[in-house]
Short mmCIF file of C-alpha atoms in Angstrom, two decimals:
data_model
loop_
_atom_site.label_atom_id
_atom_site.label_comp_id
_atom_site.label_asym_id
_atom_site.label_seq_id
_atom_site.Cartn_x
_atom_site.Cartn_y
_atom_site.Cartn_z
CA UNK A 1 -40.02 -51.23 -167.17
CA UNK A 2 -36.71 -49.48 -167.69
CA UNK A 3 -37.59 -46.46 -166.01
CA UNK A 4 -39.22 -48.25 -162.81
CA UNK A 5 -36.43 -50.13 -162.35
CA UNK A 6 -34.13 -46.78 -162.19
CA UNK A 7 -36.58 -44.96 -159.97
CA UNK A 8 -36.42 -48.22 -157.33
CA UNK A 9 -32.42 -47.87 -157.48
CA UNK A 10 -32.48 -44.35 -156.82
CA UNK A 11 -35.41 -44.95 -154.11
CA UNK A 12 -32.87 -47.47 -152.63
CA UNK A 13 -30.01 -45.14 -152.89
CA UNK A 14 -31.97 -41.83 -151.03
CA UNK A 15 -33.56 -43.89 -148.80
CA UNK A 16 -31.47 -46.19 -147.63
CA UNK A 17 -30.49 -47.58 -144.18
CA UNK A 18 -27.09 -44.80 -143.87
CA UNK A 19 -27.42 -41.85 -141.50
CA UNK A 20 -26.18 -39.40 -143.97
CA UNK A 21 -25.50 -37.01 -140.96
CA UNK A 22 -22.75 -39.81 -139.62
CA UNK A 23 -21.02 -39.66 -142.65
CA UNK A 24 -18.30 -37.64 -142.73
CA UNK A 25 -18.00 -34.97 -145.50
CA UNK A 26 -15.17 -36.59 -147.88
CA UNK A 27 -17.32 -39.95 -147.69
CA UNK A 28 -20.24 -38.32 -149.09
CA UNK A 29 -18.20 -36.65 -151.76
CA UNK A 30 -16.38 -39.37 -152.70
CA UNK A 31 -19.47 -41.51 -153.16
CA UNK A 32 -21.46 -39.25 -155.10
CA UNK A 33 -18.29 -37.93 -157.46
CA UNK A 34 -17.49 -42.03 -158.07
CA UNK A 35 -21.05 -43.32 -158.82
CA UNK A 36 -21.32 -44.54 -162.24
CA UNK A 37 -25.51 -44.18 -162.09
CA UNK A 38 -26.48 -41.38 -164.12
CA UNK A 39 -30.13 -40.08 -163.55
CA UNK A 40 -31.55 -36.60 -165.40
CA UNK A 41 -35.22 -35.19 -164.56
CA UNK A 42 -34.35 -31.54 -165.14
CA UNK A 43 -33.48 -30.54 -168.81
CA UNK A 44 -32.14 -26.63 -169.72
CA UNK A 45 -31.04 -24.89 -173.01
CA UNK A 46 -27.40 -26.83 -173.50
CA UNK A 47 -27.24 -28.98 -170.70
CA UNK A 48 -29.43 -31.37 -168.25
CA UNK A 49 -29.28 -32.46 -164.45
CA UNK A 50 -30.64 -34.36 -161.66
CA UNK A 51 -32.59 -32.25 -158.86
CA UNK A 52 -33.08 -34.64 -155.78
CA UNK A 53 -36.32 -35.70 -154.36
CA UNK A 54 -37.22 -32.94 -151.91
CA UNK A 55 -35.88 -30.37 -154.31
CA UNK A 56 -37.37 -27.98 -156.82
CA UNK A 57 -36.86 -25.35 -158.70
CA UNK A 58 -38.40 -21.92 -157.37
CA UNK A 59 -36.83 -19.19 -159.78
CA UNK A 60 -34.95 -19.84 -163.75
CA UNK A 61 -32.72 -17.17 -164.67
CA UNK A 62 -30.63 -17.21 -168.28
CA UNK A 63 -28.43 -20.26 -166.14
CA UNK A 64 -29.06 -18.54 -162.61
CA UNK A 65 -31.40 -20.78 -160.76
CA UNK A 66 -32.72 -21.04 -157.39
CA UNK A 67 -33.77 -24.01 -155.43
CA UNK A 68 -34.91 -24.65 -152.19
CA UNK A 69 -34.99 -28.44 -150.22
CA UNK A 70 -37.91 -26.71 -148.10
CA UNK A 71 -35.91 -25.17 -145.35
CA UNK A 72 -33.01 -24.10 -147.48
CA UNK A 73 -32.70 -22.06 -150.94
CA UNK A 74 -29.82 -23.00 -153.04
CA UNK A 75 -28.47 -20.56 -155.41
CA UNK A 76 -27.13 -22.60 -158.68
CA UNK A 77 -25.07 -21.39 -161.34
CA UNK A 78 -23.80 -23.20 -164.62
CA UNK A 79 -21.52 -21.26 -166.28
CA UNK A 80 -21.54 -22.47 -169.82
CA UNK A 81 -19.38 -20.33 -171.25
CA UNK A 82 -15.91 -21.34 -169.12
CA UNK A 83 -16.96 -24.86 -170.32
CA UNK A 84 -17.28 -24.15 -174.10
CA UNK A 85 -14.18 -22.12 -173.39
CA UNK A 86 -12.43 -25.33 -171.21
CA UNK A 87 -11.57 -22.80 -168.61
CA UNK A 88 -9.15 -24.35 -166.16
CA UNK A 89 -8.76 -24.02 -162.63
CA UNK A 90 -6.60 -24.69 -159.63
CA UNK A 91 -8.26 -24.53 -156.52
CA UNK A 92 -5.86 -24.08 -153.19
CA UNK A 93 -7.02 -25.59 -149.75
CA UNK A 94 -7.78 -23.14 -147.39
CA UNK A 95 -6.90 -23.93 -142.97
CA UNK A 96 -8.57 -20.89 -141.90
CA UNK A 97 -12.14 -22.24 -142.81
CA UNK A 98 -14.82 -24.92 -141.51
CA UNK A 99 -13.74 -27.29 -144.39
CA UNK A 100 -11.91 -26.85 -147.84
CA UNK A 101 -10.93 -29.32 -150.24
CA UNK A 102 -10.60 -30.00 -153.88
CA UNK A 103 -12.55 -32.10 -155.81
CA UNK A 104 -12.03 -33.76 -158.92
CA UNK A 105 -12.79 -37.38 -160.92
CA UNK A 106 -11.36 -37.68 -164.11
CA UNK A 107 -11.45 -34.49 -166.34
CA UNK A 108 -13.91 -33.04 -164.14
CA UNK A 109 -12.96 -30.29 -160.94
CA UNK A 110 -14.30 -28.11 -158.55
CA UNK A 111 -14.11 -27.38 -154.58
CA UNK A 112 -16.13 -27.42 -151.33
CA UNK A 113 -15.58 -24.36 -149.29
CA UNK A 114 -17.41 -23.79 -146.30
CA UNK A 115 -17.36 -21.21 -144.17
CA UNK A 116 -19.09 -20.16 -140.84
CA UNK A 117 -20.32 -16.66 -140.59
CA UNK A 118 -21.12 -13.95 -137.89
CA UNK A 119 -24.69 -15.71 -137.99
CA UNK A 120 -23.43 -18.79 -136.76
CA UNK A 121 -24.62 -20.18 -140.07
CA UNK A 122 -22.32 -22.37 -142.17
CA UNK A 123 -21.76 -20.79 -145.99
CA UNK A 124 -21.10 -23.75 -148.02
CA UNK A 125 -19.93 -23.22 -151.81
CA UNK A 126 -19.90 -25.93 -153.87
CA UNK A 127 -18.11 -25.80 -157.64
CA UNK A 128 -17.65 -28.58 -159.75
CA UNK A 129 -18.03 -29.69 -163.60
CA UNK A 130 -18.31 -25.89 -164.61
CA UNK A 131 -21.40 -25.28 -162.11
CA UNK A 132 -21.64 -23.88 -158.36
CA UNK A 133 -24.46 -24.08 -155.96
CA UNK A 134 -24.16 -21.71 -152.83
CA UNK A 135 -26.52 -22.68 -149.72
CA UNK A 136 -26.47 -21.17 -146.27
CA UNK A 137 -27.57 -23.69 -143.84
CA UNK A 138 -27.16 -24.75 -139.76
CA UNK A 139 -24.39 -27.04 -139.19
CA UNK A 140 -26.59 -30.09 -137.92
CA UNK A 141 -27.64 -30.13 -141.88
CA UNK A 142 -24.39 -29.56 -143.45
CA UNK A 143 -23.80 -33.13 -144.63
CA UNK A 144 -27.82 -33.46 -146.13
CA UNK A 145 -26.85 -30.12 -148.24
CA UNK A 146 -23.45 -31.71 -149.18
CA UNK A 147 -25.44 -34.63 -150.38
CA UNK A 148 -27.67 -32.41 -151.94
CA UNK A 149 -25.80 -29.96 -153.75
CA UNK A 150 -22.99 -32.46 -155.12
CA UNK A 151 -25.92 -34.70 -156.45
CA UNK A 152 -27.01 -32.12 -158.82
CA UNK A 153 -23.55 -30.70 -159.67
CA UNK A 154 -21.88 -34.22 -160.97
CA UNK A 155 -25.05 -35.45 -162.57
CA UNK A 156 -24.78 -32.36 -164.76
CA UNK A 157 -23.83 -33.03 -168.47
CA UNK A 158 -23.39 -30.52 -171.27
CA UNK A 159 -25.01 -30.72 -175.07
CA UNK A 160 -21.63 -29.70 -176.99
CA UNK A 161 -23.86 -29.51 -179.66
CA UNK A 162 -26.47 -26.84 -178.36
CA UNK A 163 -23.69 -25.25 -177.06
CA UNK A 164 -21.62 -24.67 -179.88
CA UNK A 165 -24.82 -23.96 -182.07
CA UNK A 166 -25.42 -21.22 -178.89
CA UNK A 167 -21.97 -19.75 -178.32
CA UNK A 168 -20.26 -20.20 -181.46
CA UNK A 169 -22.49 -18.36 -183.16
CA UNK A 170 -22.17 -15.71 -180.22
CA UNK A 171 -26.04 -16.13 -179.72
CA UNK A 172 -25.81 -15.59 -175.66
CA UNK A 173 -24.49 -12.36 -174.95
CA UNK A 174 -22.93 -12.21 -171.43
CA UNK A 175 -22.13 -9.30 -169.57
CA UNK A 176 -18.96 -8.07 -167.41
CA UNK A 177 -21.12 -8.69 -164.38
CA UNK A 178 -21.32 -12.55 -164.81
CA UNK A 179 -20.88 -14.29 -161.58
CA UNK A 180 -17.24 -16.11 -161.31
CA UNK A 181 -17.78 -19.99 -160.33
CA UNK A 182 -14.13 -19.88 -159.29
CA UNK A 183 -14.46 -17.29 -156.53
CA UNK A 184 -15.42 -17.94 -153.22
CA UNK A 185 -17.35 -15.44 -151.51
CA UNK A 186 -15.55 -13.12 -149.14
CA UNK A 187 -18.81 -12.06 -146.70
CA UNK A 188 -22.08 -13.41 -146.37
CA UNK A 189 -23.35 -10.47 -148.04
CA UNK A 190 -22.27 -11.74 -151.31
CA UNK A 191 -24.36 -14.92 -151.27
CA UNK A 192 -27.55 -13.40 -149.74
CA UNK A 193 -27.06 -10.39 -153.01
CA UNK A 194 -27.42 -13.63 -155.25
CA UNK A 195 -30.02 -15.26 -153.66
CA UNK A 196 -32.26 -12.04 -153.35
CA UNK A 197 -31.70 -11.08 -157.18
CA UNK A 198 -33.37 -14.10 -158.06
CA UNK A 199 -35.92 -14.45 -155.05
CA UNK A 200 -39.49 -12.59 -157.06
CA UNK A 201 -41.09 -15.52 -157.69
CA UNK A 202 -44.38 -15.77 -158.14
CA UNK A 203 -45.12 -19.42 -158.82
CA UNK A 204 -43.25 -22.97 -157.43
CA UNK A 205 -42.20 -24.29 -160.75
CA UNK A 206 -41.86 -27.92 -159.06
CA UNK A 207 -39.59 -30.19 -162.30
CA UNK A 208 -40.77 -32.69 -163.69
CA UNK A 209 -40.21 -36.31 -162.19
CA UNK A 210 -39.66 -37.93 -165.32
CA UNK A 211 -36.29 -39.39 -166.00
CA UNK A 212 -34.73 -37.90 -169.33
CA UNK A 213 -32.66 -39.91 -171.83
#
């Protein structure tokens, strides 16, 4: 009964009457960043997440994944080790781009960065709570990939436990070539180089709709 009653509030929340594309950007960040509801379908060695309805997972990589809303593929990142670590960060606001801003609720950070490129696509990055999801997308669905992307990013939570079981005892290796969460790409060529790394799939591994504990 539990988990019915959690899917209808979620239903209610996805679905509901609001035009997410007459939102403006900083409403549907704030919203997401301050709900208190917590929701987890997707589970992964040291940490777990929420993938939105309308979203699966095509390709798993170490903590490279790639995901794609059926138009769109969003290249995910959680870097594990800067949080074991408690990496900090200061992100500065950018004028010369399409939108930059910092975000941050309580002891958790990140930015939205996004810029538009000679393609007259829009590259949004999105870092926060020690993951990043980049997504190149047309401007009319910016704010539905906003909504997207910062649903999975703050529903993320870490297993200290796994992760100190994992990384104190140095059992990931990671090499010099690990991508930086706290950069933003210079040229489009750096997000399309992620996204095609991880692109040889062979099967849709859809997740499982199951809430987790």
């Amino acid at each position: 009964m539990k988990k019915i009653f959690l899917i209808v509030v979620l239903c209610i929340l996805v679905c509901g009457c609001v035009d997410i594309n007459k939102s403006s950007i900083d409403k549907i960040l704030t919203d997401s960043l301050n709900s208190e509801l917590k929701f987890y379908n997707t589970s992964r060695n040291g940490y777990k997440y929420y993938i939105p309805k309308g979203v699966k997972t095509l390709e798993k990589n170490d903590y490279n994944e790639l995901l794609s809303d059926g138009t769109y593929k969003y290249y995910m990142y959680v870097d594990v080790l800067s949080y074991y670590n408690k990496v900090s960060f200061d992100y500065i606001k950018k004028t010369n781009v399409y939108y930059s801003n910092v975000l941050k609720n309580d002891d958790k950070f990140g930015y939205l960065e996004i810029k538009k490129m000679k393609n007259e696509k829009y590259l949004i990055e999105i870092m926060y709570n020690y993951a990043k999801i980049e997504v190149m997308v047309e401007e009319s669905d910016i704010n539905k990939t906003i909504a997207n992307a910062i649903s999975i990013l703050s529903s993320v939570e870490y297993n200290d436990t796994i992760l100190e079981n994992l990384l104190g005892n140095n059992k990931l290796s990671f090499s010099n070539e690990e991508y930086n969460i706290f950069e933003t790409a210079e040229t489009e060529s750096n997000y399309l180089n992620y996204v095609e790394k991880y692109d040889n799939y062979e099967n849709d591994n859809n997740h499982d709709n199951d809430f987790i504990n």
